[in-house]
Coordinates of C-alpha atoms in Angstrom, one line a residue:
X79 CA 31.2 69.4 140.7
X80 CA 34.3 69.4 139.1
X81 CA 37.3 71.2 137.9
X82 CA 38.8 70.7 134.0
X83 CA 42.1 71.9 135.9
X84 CA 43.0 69.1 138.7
X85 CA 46.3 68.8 140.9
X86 CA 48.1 68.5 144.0
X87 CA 47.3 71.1 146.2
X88 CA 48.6 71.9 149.9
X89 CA 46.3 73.8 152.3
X90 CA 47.8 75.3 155.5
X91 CA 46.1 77.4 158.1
X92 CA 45.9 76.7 161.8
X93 CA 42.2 78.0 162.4
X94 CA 40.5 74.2 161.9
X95 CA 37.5 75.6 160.6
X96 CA 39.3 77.1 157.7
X97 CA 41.1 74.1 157.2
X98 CA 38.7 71.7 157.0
X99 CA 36.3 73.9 154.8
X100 CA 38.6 74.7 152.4
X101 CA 39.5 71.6 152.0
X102 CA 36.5 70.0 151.0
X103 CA 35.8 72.4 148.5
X104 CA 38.7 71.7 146.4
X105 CA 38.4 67.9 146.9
X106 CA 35.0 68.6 145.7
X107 CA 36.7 70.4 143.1
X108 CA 38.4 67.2 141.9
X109 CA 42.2 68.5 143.4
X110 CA 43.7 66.0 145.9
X111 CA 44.3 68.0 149.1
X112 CA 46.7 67.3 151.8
X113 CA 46.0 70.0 155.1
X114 CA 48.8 71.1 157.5
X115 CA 47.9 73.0 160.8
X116 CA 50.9 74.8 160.7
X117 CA 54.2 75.6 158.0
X118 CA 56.8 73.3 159.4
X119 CA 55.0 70.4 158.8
X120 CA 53.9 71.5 155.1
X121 CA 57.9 71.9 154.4
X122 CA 59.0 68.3 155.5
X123 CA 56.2 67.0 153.4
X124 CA 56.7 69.5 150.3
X125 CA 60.1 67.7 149.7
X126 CA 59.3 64.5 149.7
X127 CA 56.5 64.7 146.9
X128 CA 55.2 66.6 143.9
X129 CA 52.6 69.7 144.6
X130 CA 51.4 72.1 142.3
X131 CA 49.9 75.0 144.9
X132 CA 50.6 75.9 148.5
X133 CA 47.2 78.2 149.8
X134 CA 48.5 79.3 153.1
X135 CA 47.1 82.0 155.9
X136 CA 49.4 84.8 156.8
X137 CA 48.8 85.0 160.5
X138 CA 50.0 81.7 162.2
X139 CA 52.3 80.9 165.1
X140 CA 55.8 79.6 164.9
X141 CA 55.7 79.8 161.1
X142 CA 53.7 82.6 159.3
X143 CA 52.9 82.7 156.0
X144 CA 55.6 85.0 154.4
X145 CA 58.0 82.6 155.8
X146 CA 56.6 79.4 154.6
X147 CA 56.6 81.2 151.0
X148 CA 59.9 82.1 151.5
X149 CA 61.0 78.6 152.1
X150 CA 58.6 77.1 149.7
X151 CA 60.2 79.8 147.4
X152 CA 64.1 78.4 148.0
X153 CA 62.9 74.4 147.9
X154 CA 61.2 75.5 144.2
X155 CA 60.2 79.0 142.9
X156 CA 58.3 77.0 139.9
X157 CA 55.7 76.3 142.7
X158 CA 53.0 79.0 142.9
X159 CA 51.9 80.5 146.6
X160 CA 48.7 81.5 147.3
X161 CA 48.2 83.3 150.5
X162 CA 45.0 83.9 152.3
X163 CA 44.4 87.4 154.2
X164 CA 41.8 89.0 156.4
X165 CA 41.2 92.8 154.8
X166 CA 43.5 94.0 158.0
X167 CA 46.9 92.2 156.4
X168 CA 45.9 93.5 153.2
X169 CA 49.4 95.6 153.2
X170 CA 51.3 92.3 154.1
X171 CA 50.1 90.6 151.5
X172 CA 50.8 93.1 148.9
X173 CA 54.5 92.6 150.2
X174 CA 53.6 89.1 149.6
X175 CA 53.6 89.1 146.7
X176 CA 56.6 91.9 145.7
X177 CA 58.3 88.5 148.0
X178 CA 57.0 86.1 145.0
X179 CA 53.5 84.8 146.5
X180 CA 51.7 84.0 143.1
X181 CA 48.3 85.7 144.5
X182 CA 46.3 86.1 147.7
X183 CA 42.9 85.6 148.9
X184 CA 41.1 88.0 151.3
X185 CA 38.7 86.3 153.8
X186 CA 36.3 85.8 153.9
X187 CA 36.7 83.8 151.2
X188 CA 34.5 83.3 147.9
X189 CA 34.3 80.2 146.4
X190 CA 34.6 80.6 143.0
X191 CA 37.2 83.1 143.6
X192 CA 39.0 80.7 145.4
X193 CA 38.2 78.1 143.1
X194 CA 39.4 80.2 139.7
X195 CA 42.8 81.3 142.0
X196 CA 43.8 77.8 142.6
X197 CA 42.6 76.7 139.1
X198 CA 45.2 79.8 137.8
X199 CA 47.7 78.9 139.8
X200 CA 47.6 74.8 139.2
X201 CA 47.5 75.6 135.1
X202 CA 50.8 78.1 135.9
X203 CA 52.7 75.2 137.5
X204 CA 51.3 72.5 134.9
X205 CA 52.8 75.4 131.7
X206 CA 55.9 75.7 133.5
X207 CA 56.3 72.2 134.1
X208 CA 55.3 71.9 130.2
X209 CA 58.4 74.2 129.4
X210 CA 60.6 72.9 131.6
X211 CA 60.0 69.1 130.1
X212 CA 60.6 71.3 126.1
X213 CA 63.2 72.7 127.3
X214 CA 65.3 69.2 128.6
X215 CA 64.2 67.6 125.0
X216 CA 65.2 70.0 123.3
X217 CA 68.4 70.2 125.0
X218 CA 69.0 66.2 124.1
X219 CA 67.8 66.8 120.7
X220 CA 70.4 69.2 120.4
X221 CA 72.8 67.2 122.1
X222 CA 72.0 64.5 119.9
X223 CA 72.1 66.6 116.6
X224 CA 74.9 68.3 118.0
X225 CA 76.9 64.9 118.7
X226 CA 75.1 63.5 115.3
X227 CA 76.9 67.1 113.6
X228 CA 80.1 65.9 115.1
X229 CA 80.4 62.4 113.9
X230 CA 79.3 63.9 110.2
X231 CA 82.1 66.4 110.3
X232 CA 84.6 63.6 111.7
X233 CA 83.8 61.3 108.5
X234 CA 83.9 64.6 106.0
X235 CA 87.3 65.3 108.0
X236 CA 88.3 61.7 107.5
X237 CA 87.1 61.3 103.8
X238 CA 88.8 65.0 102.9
X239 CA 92.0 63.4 104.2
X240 CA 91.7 60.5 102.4
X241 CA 91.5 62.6 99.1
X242 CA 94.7 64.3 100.0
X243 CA 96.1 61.3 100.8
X244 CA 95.4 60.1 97.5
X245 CA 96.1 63.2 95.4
X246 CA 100.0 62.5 96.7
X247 CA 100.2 59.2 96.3
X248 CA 99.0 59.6 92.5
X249 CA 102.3 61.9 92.6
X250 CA 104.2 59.2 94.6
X251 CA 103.6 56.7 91.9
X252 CA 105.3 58.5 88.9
X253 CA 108.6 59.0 91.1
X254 CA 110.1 56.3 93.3
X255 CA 111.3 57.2 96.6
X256 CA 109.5 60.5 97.9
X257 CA 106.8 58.5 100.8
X258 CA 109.0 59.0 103.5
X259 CA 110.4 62.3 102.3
X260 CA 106.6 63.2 102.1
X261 CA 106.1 62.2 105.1
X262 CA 109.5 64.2 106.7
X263 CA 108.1 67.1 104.9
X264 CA 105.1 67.4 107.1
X265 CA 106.9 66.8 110.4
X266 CA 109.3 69.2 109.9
X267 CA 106.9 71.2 108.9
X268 CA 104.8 71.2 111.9
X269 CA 108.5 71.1 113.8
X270 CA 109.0 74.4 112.5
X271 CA 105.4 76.1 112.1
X272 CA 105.2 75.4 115.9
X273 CA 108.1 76.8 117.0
X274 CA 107.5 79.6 115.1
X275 CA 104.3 80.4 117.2
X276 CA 101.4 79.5 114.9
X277 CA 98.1 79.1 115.6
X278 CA 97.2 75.4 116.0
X279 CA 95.0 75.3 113.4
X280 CA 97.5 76.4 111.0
X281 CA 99.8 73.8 112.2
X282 CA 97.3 70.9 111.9
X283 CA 96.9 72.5 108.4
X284 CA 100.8 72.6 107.5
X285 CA 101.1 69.2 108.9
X286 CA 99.0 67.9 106.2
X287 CA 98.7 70.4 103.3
X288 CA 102.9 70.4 103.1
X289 CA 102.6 66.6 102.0
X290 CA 101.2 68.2 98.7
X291 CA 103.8 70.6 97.8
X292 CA 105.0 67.8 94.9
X293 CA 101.1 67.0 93.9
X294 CA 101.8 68.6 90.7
X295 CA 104.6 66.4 89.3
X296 CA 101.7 64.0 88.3
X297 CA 102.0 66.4 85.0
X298 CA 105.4 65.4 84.5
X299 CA 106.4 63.2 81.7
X300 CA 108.3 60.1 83.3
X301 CA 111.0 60.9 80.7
X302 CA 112.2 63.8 82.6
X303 CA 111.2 63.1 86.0
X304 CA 112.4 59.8 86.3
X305 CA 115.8 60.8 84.3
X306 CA 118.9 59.9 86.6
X307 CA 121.4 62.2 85.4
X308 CA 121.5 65.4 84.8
X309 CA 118.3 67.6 83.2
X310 CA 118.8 69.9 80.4
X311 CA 118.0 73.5 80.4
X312 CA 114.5 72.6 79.0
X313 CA 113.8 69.9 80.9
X314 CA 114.5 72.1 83.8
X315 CA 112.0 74.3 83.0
X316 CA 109.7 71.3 82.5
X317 CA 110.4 70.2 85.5
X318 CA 109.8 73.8 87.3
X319 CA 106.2 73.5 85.9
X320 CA 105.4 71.4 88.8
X321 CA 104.8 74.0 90.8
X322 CA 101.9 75.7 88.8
X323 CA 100.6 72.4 88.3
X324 CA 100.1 71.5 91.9
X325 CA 98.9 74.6 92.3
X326 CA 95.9 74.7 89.7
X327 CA 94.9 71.2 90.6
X328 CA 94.3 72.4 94.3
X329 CA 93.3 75.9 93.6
X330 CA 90.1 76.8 93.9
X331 CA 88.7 74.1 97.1
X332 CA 86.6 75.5 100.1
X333 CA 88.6 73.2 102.0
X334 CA 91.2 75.5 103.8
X335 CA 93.5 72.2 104.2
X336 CA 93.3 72.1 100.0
X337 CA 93.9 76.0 99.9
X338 CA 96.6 75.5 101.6
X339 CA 98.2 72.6 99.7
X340 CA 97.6 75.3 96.6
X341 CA 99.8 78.1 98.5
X342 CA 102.7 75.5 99.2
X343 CA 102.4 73.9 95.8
X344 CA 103.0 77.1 93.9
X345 CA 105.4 78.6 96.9
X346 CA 107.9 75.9 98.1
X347 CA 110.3 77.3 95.7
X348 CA 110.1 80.7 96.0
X349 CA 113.0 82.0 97.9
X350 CA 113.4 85.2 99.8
X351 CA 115.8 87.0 97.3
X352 CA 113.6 86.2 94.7
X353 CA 115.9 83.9 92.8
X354 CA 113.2 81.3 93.5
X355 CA 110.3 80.2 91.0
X356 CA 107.6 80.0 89.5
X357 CA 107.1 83.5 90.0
X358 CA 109.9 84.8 91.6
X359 CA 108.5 86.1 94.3
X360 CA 110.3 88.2 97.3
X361 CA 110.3 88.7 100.8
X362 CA 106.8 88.3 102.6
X363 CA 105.2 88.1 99.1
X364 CA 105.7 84.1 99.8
X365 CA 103.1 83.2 101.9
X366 CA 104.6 81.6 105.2
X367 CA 103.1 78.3 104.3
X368 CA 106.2 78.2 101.6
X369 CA 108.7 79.3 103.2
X370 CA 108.0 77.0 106.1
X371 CA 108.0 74.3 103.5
X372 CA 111.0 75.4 101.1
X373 CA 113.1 75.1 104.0
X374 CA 111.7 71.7 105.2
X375 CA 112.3 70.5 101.3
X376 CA 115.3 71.6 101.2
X377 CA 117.0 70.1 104.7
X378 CA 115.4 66.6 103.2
X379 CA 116.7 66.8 99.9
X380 CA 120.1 67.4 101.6
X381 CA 119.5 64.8 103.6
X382 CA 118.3 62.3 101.2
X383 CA 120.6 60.3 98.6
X384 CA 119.5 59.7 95.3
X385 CA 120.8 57.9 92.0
X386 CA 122.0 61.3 90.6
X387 CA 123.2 62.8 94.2
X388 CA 124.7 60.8 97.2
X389 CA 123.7 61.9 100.6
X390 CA 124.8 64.7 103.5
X391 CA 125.0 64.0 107.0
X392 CA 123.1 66.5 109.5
X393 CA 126.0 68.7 110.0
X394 CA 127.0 69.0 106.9
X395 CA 123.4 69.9 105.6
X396 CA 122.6 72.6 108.9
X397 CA 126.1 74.1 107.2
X398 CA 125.2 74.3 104.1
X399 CA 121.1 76.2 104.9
X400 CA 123.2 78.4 107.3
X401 CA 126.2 79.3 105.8
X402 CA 125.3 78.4 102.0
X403 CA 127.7 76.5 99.5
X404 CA 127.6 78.6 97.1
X405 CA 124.3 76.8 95.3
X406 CA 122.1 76.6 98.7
X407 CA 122.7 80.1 100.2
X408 CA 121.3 81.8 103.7
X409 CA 119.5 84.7 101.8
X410 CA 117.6 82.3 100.6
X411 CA 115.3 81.4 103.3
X412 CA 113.3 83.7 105.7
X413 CA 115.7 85.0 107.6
X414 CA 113.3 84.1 110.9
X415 CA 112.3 80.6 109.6
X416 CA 116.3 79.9 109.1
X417 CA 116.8 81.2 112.9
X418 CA 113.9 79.0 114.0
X419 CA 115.1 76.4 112.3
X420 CA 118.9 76.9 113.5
X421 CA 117.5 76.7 117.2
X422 CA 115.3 73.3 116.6
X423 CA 117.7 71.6 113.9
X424 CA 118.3 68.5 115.9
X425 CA 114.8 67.9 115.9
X426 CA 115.3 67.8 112.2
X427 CA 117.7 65.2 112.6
X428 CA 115.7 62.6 115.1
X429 CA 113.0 63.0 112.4
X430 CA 115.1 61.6 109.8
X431 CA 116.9 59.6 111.9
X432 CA 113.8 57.9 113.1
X433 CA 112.1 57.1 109.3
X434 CA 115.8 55.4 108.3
X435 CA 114.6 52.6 110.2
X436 CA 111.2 52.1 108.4
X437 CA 111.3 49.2 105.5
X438 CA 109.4 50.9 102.5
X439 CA 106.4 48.6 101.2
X440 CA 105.9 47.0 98.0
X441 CA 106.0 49.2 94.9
X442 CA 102.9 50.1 94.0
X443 CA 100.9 49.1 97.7
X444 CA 99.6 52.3 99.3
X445 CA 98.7 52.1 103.1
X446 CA 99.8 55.4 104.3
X447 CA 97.5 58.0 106.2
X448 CA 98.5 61.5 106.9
X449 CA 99.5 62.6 108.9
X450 CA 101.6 59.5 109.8
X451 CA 103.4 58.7 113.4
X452 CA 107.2 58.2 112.3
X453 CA 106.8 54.2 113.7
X454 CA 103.7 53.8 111.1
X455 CA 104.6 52.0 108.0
X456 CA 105.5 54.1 105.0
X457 CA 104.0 54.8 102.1
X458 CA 105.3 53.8 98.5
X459 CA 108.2 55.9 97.8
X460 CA 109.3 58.1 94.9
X461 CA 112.0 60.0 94.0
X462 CA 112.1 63.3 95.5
X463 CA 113.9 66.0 93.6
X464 CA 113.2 69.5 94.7
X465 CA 114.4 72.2 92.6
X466 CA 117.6 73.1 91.9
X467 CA 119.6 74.5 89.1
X468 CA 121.0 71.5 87.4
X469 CA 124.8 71.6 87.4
X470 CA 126.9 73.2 84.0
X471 CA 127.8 69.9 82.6
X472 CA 131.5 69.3 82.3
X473 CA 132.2 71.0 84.9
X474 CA 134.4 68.6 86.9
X475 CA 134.2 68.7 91.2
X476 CA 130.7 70.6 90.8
X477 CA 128.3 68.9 93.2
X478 CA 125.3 67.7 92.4
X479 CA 122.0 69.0 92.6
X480 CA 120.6 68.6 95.9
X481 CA 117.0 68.1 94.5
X482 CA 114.8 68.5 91.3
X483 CA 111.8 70.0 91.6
X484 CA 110.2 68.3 94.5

């Protein structure tokens, strides 16, 4: 005789007869039996090695069978009970198995009935063991796809970086000294976007996508941008076009970090009177990505000296966002980001402060990442010139333009 359905099986009953006979029909049966006169010694036993059915009487002293299946139950409910019943405990065992006993047996007992039981119950333990075994490979497949997801999006987060990085520095090549102003633009940035209250993901986002807001002066002929006195009327315009430029080479991405970069291209010199260009928006009309960034561009450019412009020292540039100067006035900014900014300034200033120290590389040697720690080596530098109306010529004690277009 044998069984296609073999396993592990404890027996427990204290009437020996019962024991012994049961027993031997399921070692006949091809299951390896181990018998316990009474509960307690089944539990020590059950926890030190793998069983696939408990068949247990009800009636027994010191441990009855509704209390070994309760135990058995709490050591491992994947375990299926079988409890054996004269037709007197019939209504106990129907509470049984409310309690979680898998089935029950009356006695006397029929073989094959007891036989096809155990056989049930051994195939129920193996299927849940089956599931539980899916179920931790699937879980480390997942993990593993999960962690294999993670490392993809890290190198498509790195390469997407890399093309930012590169779509500046192609700007930073036509125009001499704008690396470290590029790379002031987006600490201030994320200086100002976080005190401001932004989510984090918009200031990773500002961090970055403010380093393009001169992308599109790679469409500028080196004639005018690289002209160190002062632009004419036309070339001003020219050099205004920068602005749409950057924005319809960025335009258009899935990449929120390039949609972005498209926003502050086309808005970093819109100003909240609506004096600004290239469309002369007002008010909220310029996304806060710009206005964030116009008045980062601006405090730089102040900041900054340049073969047409000498430099301003902290104080006198705060005075001159704040109070205006008659060129650079208040109403131009967002009146919160100006507050913001008013409250954080001196951060402004260690962030200057901090790149004066950094030796520019070669001309023409690239080695910048963004966004870059201030004690990082530079990139290549160019000459940052963010918009301004260039000055009436002749007139004598006017003061240069701050910036041209950067």
């Amino acid at each position: 005789m044998g069984s296609e359905t073999t396993g592990n099986i404890f027996v427990v009953d204290d009437d020996r007869f019962v024991l012994e006979s049961v027993s031997t029909l399921l070692d006949e049966y091809g299951f390896t039996v181990q018998a316990f006169a009474n509960g307690h010694e089944a539990v020590k036993q059950f926890v030190t090695r793998p069983v696939d059915l408990v068949l247990t009487d009800i009636n027994m002293p010191h441990m009855d069978g509704i209390e070994l299946l309760e135990k058995i139950r709490f050591l491992d409910r994947e375990t299926p009970v079988v409890l054996m019943t004269a037709y007197a405990d019939l209504d106990t065992a129907v509470k049984a198995i409310q309690k979680g006993a898998f089935d029950f047996i009356i006695k006397p007992y029929s073989p094959p009935y007891l036989i096809h039981t155990v056989e049930k119950g051994v195939h129920y333990k193996h299927l849940t063991q089956i599931e539980k075994n899916y179920k931790r490979e699937l879980e480390i497949t997942v993990e593993k796809r999960t962690s294999e997801l993670a490392e993809a999006l890290r190198r498509l987060t790195k390469m997407s970086r890399e093309i930012i990085e590169r779509l500046t520095s192609a700007a930073e090549l036509r125009d001499e000294d704008t690396g470290l102003h590029i790379l002031r633009i987006g600490l201030y940035a994320k200086k100002l976007a976080t005190a401001l209250g932004m989510s984090d993901t918009f200031i990773e986002q500002i961090h970055i996508a403010s380093a393009m807001h001169d992308v599109g002066k790679i469409g500028i002929p080196d004639s005018i941008l690289l002209k160190p006195g002062a632009l004419t009327s036309a070339e001003f315009e020219t050099i205004k076009q920068h602005t749409v430029i950057g924005e319809k080479i960025l335009q258009g991405s899935a990449h929120s970090m390039l949609q972005m970069g498209a926003t502050i291209a086309a808005s970093h010199h819109e100003r909240w009177d609506g004096s600004g260009y290239p469309y002369g928006l007002r008010g909220e009309a310029i996304p806060i990505a710009g206005r964030i960034t116009m008045l980062a561009d601006q405090y730089d450019a102040l900041r900054s000296e340049r073969v047409y412009k000498g430099a301003f020292d902290h104080a006198t540039a705060c005075d001159i966002i704040l109070n205006g100067d008659g060129r650079t006035m208040p109403e131009h900014f967002d009146p919160h980001v100006l507050a913001t900014f008013d409250e954080i300034k001196d951060e402004f200033a260690e962030i200057f402060d901090a790149s004066q120290s950094q030796e520019p590389p070669s001309r023409g040697v690239h080695t910048r990442q963004l966004p870059l720690p201030l004690d990082a080596q530079p990139p290549v530098s160019g000459r940052d010139r963010p918009g301004r109306n260039p000055p009436s010529p002749g007139l004598p004690g006017s003061r240069p333009p701050a910036s041209r277009g950067s």
